[in-house]
Amino acid sequence: MDVLYFAWVRERIGLPKERIETSATTVSDLVAELRAREERYDAAFADLTALRVAVDQELTDFDAPLAGAREVAFFPPMTGG
Amino acid sequence: MDVLYFAWVRERIGLPKERIETSATTVSDLVAELRAREERYDAAFADLTALRVAVDQELTDFDAPLAGAREVAFFPPMTGG
Amino acid sequence: MPVSVQDAPFDYGAECERFASGRADMGAVVTFAGIVRGDGDLARMEIEHYPGMTEKALGEIAEKARRRWSLGDVLVIHRYGMLTPGERIMMVATAAPHRRNAFEAADFLMDYLKSRAPFWKKEHMADRGEAWVAAKDEDEDALSRW
Amino acid sequence: MPVSVQDAPFDYGAECERFASGRADMGAVVTFAGIVRGDGDLARMEIEHYPGMTEKALGEIAEKARRRWSLGDVLVIHRYGMLTPGERIMMVATAAPHRRNAFEAADFLMDYLKSRAPFWKKEHMADRGEAWVAAKDEDEDALSRW
């Protein structure tokens, strides 16, 4: 599965995209897995209320299932316009 | 005093502007004076709810005073934009 | 000059460009263009106005908007004379630091301009019939929003 | 194509002109332009986006507007990359038979685009400091209007 990071999440984790082999069944599971990896992940995901998530390019919630997902992206609230 | 007519009021009365010597003290008095003149005036002013009036280029009411007024205009509700 | 009443066409694209240029202090520009809709067999739309009062009324409406919202600039252009379907009758533009002000002020300008500026529209049909456009209650009612 | 996400500048005046042209069936065109405001010592505004999702999200927002209002056309252009104060970040345009629809749809597009399209702004200051722009509660709250 491709995991993408944008804006300060990308900066804090230190890369825009990585390929992850995971058996996580929900976004939350994936987040827990990532936080356990390294301190920079733990820091980036410390406050989930400051983050948004998209699964296969659709905004969703942290309890969304990951079955069949090809791409998960984490980023701060959007500031377009 | 100059009296101006616009849109269908102008067409019904048959002229865009005329100079009138009057001792009318309010717009209503002036309207009564005009209606008494000729049938075309009487027809144009038959329904005052379909008319608007401006005194010296400011929208006002039919009971507005005419003291010192240089210009009175009668027209239908406006349809700009 | 924030208000222009003219019989000549105006260059809408160029006016938009000019209005939005050099505005590092304004984050939002809203424009509105009114276009002659070719409903039914409309051949031409004639616009009559009250020279003198029109400029005054539009200036007062623009001033009202400036007092009510935080605006960097306002523009109103309105044509009179004979127009054909697809031609632009008028435009307004507003510039503000933030979008809410720019949107509300443009909306307000249009509502006031519709019912408080001395313009009258007459439709000329292809069959040579003609009729003055009647004011709509909804346009008068729209003023109560402000 | 009603949606464009691009790093190149766009010609705002020309886009306005083109959007309002040949529309004898639409009486009202509303445009909004977003401009980089040179607040404080802002030197540049960097815009990051999520290629692929951005186009999809903007297309869905435009489609939502089309379903909700009677619109003849919708246009959304949004830049990404490095911009300087006074430059135009983005524009939306709506065309409708009547002005209320054109105004509301443009207002709606802006509210959704602000908080639901994957763009992020970073301010680069003249002193070389930089900071991600925080989302505003008022922008999120604005969505509840629709």
PDB file of N, CA, C and O in Angstrom, chain A residues 58, chain D residues 56-71 74 105 108-109 112 116 143 146:
ATOM      1  N   GLU A  58     -10.139   9.762  -1.305  1.00  0.00           N
ATOM      2  CA  GLU A  58     -11.422  10.254  -0.790  1.00  0.00           C
ATOM      3  C   GLU A  58     -11.230  10.552   0.687  1.00  0.00           C
ATOM      4  O   GLU A  58     -10.755   9.688   1.437  1.00  0.00           O
TER       5      GLU A  58
ATOM      6  N   LYS D  56      -9.827  15.454  -8.615  1.00  0.00           N
ATOM      7  CA  LYS D  56     -11.022  14.675  -8.297  1.00  0.00           C
ATOM      8  C   LYS D  56     -11.921  15.455  -7.331  1.00  0.00           C
ATOM      9  O   LYS D  56     -13.132  15.580  -7.539  1.00  0.00           O
ATOM     10  N   ALA D  57     -11.314  15.996  -6.280  1.00  0.00           N
ATOM     11  CA  ALA D  57     -12.079  16.739  -5.275  1.00  0.00           C
ATOM     12  C   ALA D  57     -12.727  17.982  -5.890  1.00  0.00           C
ATOM     13  O   ALA D  57     -13.913  18.261  -5.670  1.00  0.00           O
ATOM     14  N   LEU D  58     -11.965  18.714  -6.718  1.00  0.00           N
ATOM     15  CA  LEU D  58     -12.529  19.921  -7.339  1.00  0.00           C
ATOM     16  C   LEU D  58     -13.658  19.552  -8.299  1.00  0.00           C
ATOM     17  O   LEU D  58     -14.678  20.238  -8.365  1.00  0.00           O
ATOM     18  N   GLY D  59     -13.480  18.459  -9.036  1.00  0.00           N
ATOM     19  CA  GLY D  59     -14.527  17.999  -9.958  1.00  0.00           C
ATOM     20  C   GLY D  59     -15.797  17.643  -9.201  1.00  0.00           C
ATOM     21  O   GLY D  59     -16.904  17.988  -9.626  1.00  0.00           O
ATOM     22  N   GLU D  60     -15.635  16.996  -8.036  1.00  0.00           N
ATOM     23  CA  GLU D  60     -16.808  16.613  -7.238  1.00  0.00           C
ATOM     24  C   GLU D  60     -17.505  17.845  -6.656  1.00  0.00           C
ATOM     25  O   GLU D  60     -18.733  17.896  -6.590  1.00  0.00           O
ATOM     26  N   ILE D  61     -16.709  18.822  -6.233  1.00  0.00           N
ATOM     27  CA  ILE D  61     -17.290  20.054  -5.679  1.00  0.00           C
ATOM     28  C   ILE D  61     -18.068  20.798  -6.781  1.00  0.00           C
ATOM     29  O   ILE D  61     -19.185  21.270  -6.562  1.00  0.00           O
ATOM     30  N   ALA D  62     -17.489  20.873  -7.973  1.00  0.00           N
ATOM     31  CA  ALA D  62     -18.171  21.529  -9.100  1.00  0.00           C
ATOM     32  C   ALA D  62     -19.463  20.792  -9.443  1.00  0.00           C
ATOM     33  O   ALA D  62     -20.501  21.410  -9.721  1.00  0.00           O
ATOM     34  N   GLU D  63     -19.410  19.466  -9.393  1.00  0.00           N
ATOM     35  CA  GLU D  63     -20.588  18.653  -9.716  1.00  0.00           C
ATOM     36  C   GLU D  63     -21.694  18.860  -8.677  1.00  0.00           C
ATOM     37  O   GLU D  63     -22.878  18.941  -9.007  1.00  0.00           O
ATOM     38  N   LYS D  64     -21.275  18.949  -7.421  1.00  0.00           N
ATOM     39  CA  LYS D  64     -22.218  19.220  -6.332  1.00  0.00           C
ATOM     40  C   LYS D  64     -22.949  20.544  -6.578  1.00  0.00           C
ATOM     41  O   LYS D  64     -24.163  20.651  -6.385  1.00  0.00           O
ATOM     42  N   ALA D  65     -22.187  21.553  -7.000  1.00  0.00           N
ATOM     43  CA  ALA D  65     -22.784  22.870  -7.277  1.00  0.00           C
ATOM     44  C   ALA D  65     -23.772  22.770  -8.442  1.00  0.00           C
ATOM     45  O   ALA D  65     -24.867  23.346  -8.411  1.00  0.00           O
ATOM     46  N   ARG D  66     -23.411  22.031  -9.456  1.00  0.00           N
ATOM     47  CA  ARG D  66     -24.286  21.878 -10.616  1.00  0.00           C
ATOM     48  C   ARG D  66     -25.600  21.184 -10.270  1.00  0.00           C
ATOM     49  O   ARG D  66     -26.637  21.459 -10.854  1.00  0.00           O
ATOM     50  N   ARG D  67     -25.520  20.224  -9.327  1.00  0.00           N
ATOM     51  CA  ARG D  67     -26.740  19.500  -8.938  1.00  0.00           C
ATOM     52  C   ARG D  67     -27.641  20.389  -8.100  1.00  0.00           C
ATOM     53  O   ARG D  67     -28.860  20.265  -8.125  1.00  0.00           O
ATOM     54  N   ARG D  68     -27.027  21.305  -7.368  1.00  0.00           N
ATOM     55  CA  ARG D  68     -27.809  22.092  -6.421  1.00  0.00           C
ATOM     56  C   ARG D  68     -28.423  23.350  -7.027  1.00  0.00           C
ATOM     57  O   ARG D  68     -29.483  23.803  -6.600  1.00  0.00           O
ATOM     58  N   TRP D  69     -27.713  23.967  -7.972  1.00  0.00           N
ATOM     59  CA  TRP D  69     -28.220  25.192  -8.568  1.00  0.00           C
ATOM     60  C   TRP D  69     -28.398  25.032 -10.069  1.00  0.00           C
ATOM     61  O   TRP D  69     -27.745  24.178 -10.684  1.00  0.00           O
ATOM     62  N   SER D  70     -29.234  25.862 -10.632  1.00  0.00           N
ATOM     63  CA  SER D  70     -29.414  25.860 -12.083  1.00  0.00           C
ATOM     64  C   SER D  70     -28.252  26.650 -12.687  1.00  0.00           C
ATOM     65  O   SER D  70     -28.247  27.873 -12.687  1.00  0.00           O
ATOM     66  N   LEU D  71     -27.247  25.922 -13.177  1.00  0.00           N
ATOM     67  CA  LEU D  71     -26.039  26.578 -13.688  1.00  0.00           C
ATOM     68  C   LEU D  71     -25.805  26.203 -15.144  1.00  0.00           C
ATOM     69  O   LEU D  71     -26.021  25.056 -15.543  1.00  0.00           O
ATOM     70  N   VAL D  74     -19.511  26.114 -15.021  1.00  0.00           N
ATOM     71  CA  VAL D  74     -18.690  26.300 -13.829  1.00  0.00           C
ATOM     72  C   VAL D  74     -17.229  26.230 -14.264  1.00  0.00           C
ATOM     73  O   VAL D  74     -16.890  25.439 -15.142  1.00  0.00           O
ATOM     74  N   ALA D 105     -23.792  29.759  -5.944  1.00  0.00           N
ATOM     75  CA  ALA D 105     -22.926  28.667  -6.389  1.00  0.00           C
ATOM     76  C   ALA D 105     -21.449  29.056  -6.263  1.00  0.00           C
ATOM     77  O   ALA D 105     -20.622  28.246  -5.850  1.00  0.00           O
ATOM     78  N   PHE D 108     -20.551  28.969  -2.564  1.00  0.00           N
ATOM     79  CA  PHE D 108     -20.477  27.552  -2.180  1.00  0.00           C
ATOM     80  C   PHE D 108     -19.168  26.919  -2.665  1.00  0.00           C
ATOM     81  O   PHE D 108     -18.468  26.253  -1.899  1.00  0.00           O
ATOM     82  N   LEU D 109     -18.830  27.132  -3.928  1.00  0.00           N
ATOM     83  CA  LEU D 109     -17.590  26.571  -4.482  1.00  0.00           C
ATOM     84  C   LEU D 109     -16.390  27.025  -3.659  1.00  0.00           C
ATOM     85  O   LEU D 109     -15.497  26.236  -3.337  1.00  0.00           O
ATOM     86  N   TYR D 112     -16.285  25.273  -0.147  1.00  0.00           N
ATOM     87  CA  TYR D 112     -15.875  23.870  -0.238  1.00  0.00           C
ATOM     88  C   TYR D 112     -14.422  23.738  -0.634  1.00  0.00           C
ATOM     89  O   TYR D 112     -13.681  22.919  -0.101  1.00  0.00           O
ATOM     90  N   ARG D 116     -12.095  21.529   1.598  1.00  0.00           N
ATOM     91  CA  ARG D 116     -12.280  20.156   1.156  1.00  0.00           C
ATOM     92  C   ARG D 116     -11.433  19.783  -0.063  1.00  0.00           C
ATOM     93  O   ARG D 116     -11.484  18.634  -0.512  1.00  0.00           O
ATOM     94  N   LEU D 143     -19.018  25.825   5.980  1.00  0.00           N
ATOM     95  CA  LEU D 143     -19.645  24.718   5.247  1.00  0.00           C
ATOM     96  C   LEU D 143     -21.050  24.411   5.746  1.00  0.00           C
ATOM     97  O   LEU D 143     -21.880  23.898   4.985  1.00  0.00           O
ATOM     98  N   TRP D 146     -24.378  25.410   3.936  1.00  0.00           N
ATOM     99  CA  TRP D 146     -24.917  24.783   2.712  1.00  0.00           C
ATOM    100  C   TRP D 146     -25.625  23.467   2.973  1.00  0.00           C
ATOM    101  O   TRP D 146     -25.245  22.711   3.752  1.00  0.00           O
TER     102      TRP D 146
END
